[in-house]
CSV table of C-alpha atoms in Angstrom, one decimal:
chain,number,residue,atom,x,y,z
A,257,MET,CA,25.3,51.8,-177.8
A,258,ASP,CA,26.7,54.8,-179.5
A,259,LEU,CA,26.6,58.4,-178.2
A,260,SER,CA,23.5,59.4,-180.3
A,261,GLY,CA,21.6,56.3,-179.1
A,262,PHE,CA,22.5,57.2,-175.5
A,263,ILE,CA,21.3,60.8,-176.0
A,264,ARG,CA,18.0,59.5,-177.5
A,265,LEU,CA,17.6,57.2,-174.5
A,266,LEU,CA,18.2,59.9,-172.0
A,267,GLU,CA,15.7,62.2,-173.8
A,268,ALA,CA,13.2,59.4,-173.7
A,269,TYR,CA,13.7,59.0,-169.9
A,270,ARG,CA,13.4,62.8,-169.4
A,271,ASP,CA,10.2,62.9,-171.6
A,272,THR,CA,8.5,60.2,-169.6
A,273,ARG,CA,5.8,60.8,-167.1
A,274,TYR,CA,6.1,58.5,-164.0
A,275,LEU,CA,2.5,58.2,-162.8
A,276,PHE,CA,1.2,56.6,-159.6
A,277,ALA,CA,-2.1,56.9,-157.7
A,278,ALA,CA,-2.2,57.1,-153.9
A,279,ASP,CA,-4.9,58.1,-151.5
A,280,GLY,CA,-7.2,58.8,-154.4
A,281,VAL,CA,-4.8,61.2,-156.1
A,282,GLU,CA,-2.8,60.6,-159.2
A,283,HIS,CA,0.7,62.0,-159.0
A,284,GLU,CA,3.1,62.7,-161.9
A,285,VAL,CA,6.9,62.7,-161.4
A,286,ARG,CA,9.3,63.9,-164.1
A,287,ILE,CA,13.1,63.7,-164.1
A,288,ASP,CA,14.8,67.0,-163.1
A,289,ARG,CA,11.5,68.3,-161.7
A,290,ARG,CA,10.0,68.5,-158.3
A,291,ASN,CA,6.4,67.6,-157.4
A,292,PRO,CA,5.6,69.0,-153.9
A,293,GLU,CA,2.4,66.9,-153.6
A,294,ALA,CA,4.2,63.6,-154.4
A,295,GLU,CA,7.0,64.6,-152.1
A,296,ALA,CA,4.5,65.3,-149.3
A,297,TRP,CA,2.9,61.9,-149.9
A,298,LEU,CA,6.3,60.3,-149.6
A,299,ALA,CA,7.3,62.3,-146.5
A,300,GLY,CA,4.0,61.4,-144.9
A,301,ARG,CA,5.0,57.7,-145.1
A,302,GLY,CA,8.3,58.4,-143.4
A,303,ALA,CA,10.3,57.6,-146.6
A,304,ALA,CA,13.5,59.4,-147.2
A,305,GLY,CA,13.1,58.6,-150.9
A,306,ALA,CA,11.6,56.1,-153.4
A,307,GLY,CA,12.3,54.8,-156.8
A,308,PHE,CA,10.4,53.9,-159.9
A,309,ILE,CA,11.5,50.5,-161.3
A,310,SER,CA,10.1,48.4,-164.1
A,311,ALA,CA,10.9,44.9,-165.3
A,312,ASP,CA,9.4,45.6,-168.8
A,313,ASN,CA,11.5,45.6,-171.9
A,314,PRO,CA,15.0,44.8,-170.5
A,315,ARG,CA,17.8,46.9,-171.8
A,316,SER,CA,15.2,49.1,-173.5
A,317,ARG,CA,14.4,46.4,-176.1
A,318,LEU,CA,10.7,45.6,-176.8
A,319,VAL,CA,9.7,42.1,-175.7
A,320,PRO,CA,6.3,40.3,-175.9
A,321,ALA,CA,3.6,41.4,-173.5
A,322,ALA,CA,3.5,38.0,-171.9
A,323,ASP,CA,7.2,38.2,-171.1
A,324,ASN,CA,6.7,41.6,-169.5
A,325,ALA,CA,3.8,40.3,-167.4
A,326,THR,CA,5.9,37.4,-166.1
A,327,ALA,CA,8.8,39.8,-165.3
A,328,ARG,CA,6.5,42.2,-163.5
A,329,GLN,CA,5.3,39.3,-161.3
A,330,ARG,CA,8.9,38.3,-160.5
A,331,LEU,CA,9.7,41.9,-159.7
A,332,ALA,CA,6.8,42.3,-157.3
A,333,GLU,CA,7.8,39.1,-155.5
A,334,ALA,CA,11.4,40.3,-155.3
A,335,VAL,CA,10.3,43.6,-153.7
A,336,ARG,CA,8.1,41.8,-151.2
A,337,ARG,CA,11.0,39.5,-150.2
A,338,ARG,CA,13.1,42.6,-149.4
A,339,GLY,CA,10.4,43.9,-147.1
A,340,ALA,CA,9.7,47.0,-149.1
A,341,VAL,CA,6.4,48.7,-149.9
A,342,ALA,CA,5.4,49.2,-153.5
A,343,VAL,CA,2.7,51.1,-155.3
A,344,PRO,CA,2.0,50.4,-159.0
A,345,HIS,CA,3.2,53.0,-161.5
A,346,THR,CA,3.1,53.6,-165.2
A,347,GLY,CA,5.8,55.2,-167.2
A,348,ALA,CA,4.4,56.9,-170.2
A,349,GLY,CA,6.3,58.9,-172.8
A,350,LEU,CA,5.0,62.3,-173.9
A,351,ASP,CA,5.2,61.4,-177.6
A,352,GLY,CA,3.7,57.9,-177.4
A,353,ALA,CA,6.6,56.5,-179.5
A,354,TRP,CA,7.3,53.9,-176.8
A,355,PRO,CA,4.5,51.8,-175.3
A,356,PRO,CA,3.8,52.7,-171.6
A,357,GLU,CA,5.6,50.5,-169.1
A,358,GLN,CA,4.1,49.2,-165.9
A,359,GLY,CA,6.3,49.1,-162.8
A,360,LEU,CA,6.5,49.8,-159.1
A,361,LEU,CA,7.2,52.9,-157.0
A,362,VAL,CA,9.3,51.3,-154.2
A,363,LEU,CA,9.6,52.7,-150.7
A,364,GLY,CA,11.8,51.2,-148.1
A,365,LEU,CA,14.9,50.4,-150.1
A,366,ALA,CA,18.0,52.5,-150.6
A,367,ALA,CA,18.7,53.8,-154.1
A,368,ALA,CA,21.7,51.5,-154.4
A,369,ASP,CA,19.6,48.5,-153.5
A,370,LEU,CA,17.0,49.4,-156.0
A,371,VAL,CA,19.6,49.9,-158.7
A,372,ALA,CA,21.0,46.4,-157.9
A,373,LEU,CA,17.4,45.0,-158.2
A,374,ALA,CA,17.0,46.8,-161.5
A,375,GLU,CA,20.2,45.2,-162.8
A,376,GLU,CA,18.8,41.8,-161.9
A,377,PHE,CA,15.9,42.5,-164.2
A,378,GLY,CA,18.1,43.8,-167.0
A,379,GLN,CA,17.1,47.5,-166.6
A,380,ASN,CA,19.2,50.4,-167.7
A,381,ALA,CA,18.1,52.8,-164.9
A,382,ILE,CA,15.7,53.7,-162.1
A,383,VAL,CA,14.2,57.1,-161.4
A,384,TRP,CA,14.7,58.2,-157.8
A,385,PHE,CA,12.9,61.0,-156.0
A,386,ALA,CA,13.0,62.4,-152.5
A,387,PRO,CA,11.3,65.2,-150.5
A,388,GLY,CA,13.0,68.5,-151.3
A,389,GLN,CA,14.8,67.3,-154.4
A,390,PRO,CA,14.0,66.9,-158.1
A,391,ALA,CA,13.6,63.4,-159.4
A,392,ARG,CA,16.8,62.0,-161.0
A,393,LEU,CA,17.8,59.2,-163.3
A,394,VAL,CA,20.1,56.7,-161.7
A,395,PRO,CA,21.8,54.5,-164.3
A,396,THR,CA,22.6,50.9,-163.6
A,397,ARG,CA,25.9,49.1,-164.4
A,398,LEU,CA,24.2,47.7,-167.5
A,399,LEU,CA,23.8,51.2,-169.1
A,400,CYS,CA,27.3,52.1,-168.2
A,401,GLU,CA,28.6,48.9,-169.7
A,402,ALA,CA,26.6,49.5,-172.9
A,403,LEU,CA,28.4,52.9,-173.2
A,404,GLY,CA,31.8,51.3,-172.4
A,405,LEU,CA,32.0,53.3,-169.1
A,406,ASP,CA,33.3,52.2,-165.7
A,407,ALA,CA,30.2,52.1,-163.5
A,408,GLY,CA,32.3,52.7,-160.4
A,409,ALA,CA,34.0,55.8,-161.7
A,410,GLU,CA,33.1,59.1,-160.0
């Protein structure tokens, strides 16, 4: 991936609405923004943080709907095996250029564990949010490799 492709990908993540419904309320989380209502919901469950993860369209390449559906089922099973709690979410871009992706908002796993799970499903990143903090994009090793970067570098 070249630099311009990387910038477009980051812009797409930033311009995505991460939507989930809980307790009869739909919440919207956006990268680099806070959502006090979603944060309160999270804190009310005793979670220090949670992450949005999808199994759709590995490495940001469109695949057939049936492949995405199968991958989603595998992801849900993997989350259950880890003993985490998950709420369905939809990631929808503001411009509609990319089809909405279905995924899970996962509570009960550390960000590093969720990143590792995302890597297993060929994902470039997760979106992590926690009470009192803006949501942030957390890249996986796969995205760093696509850019020719050392994922362990600080």
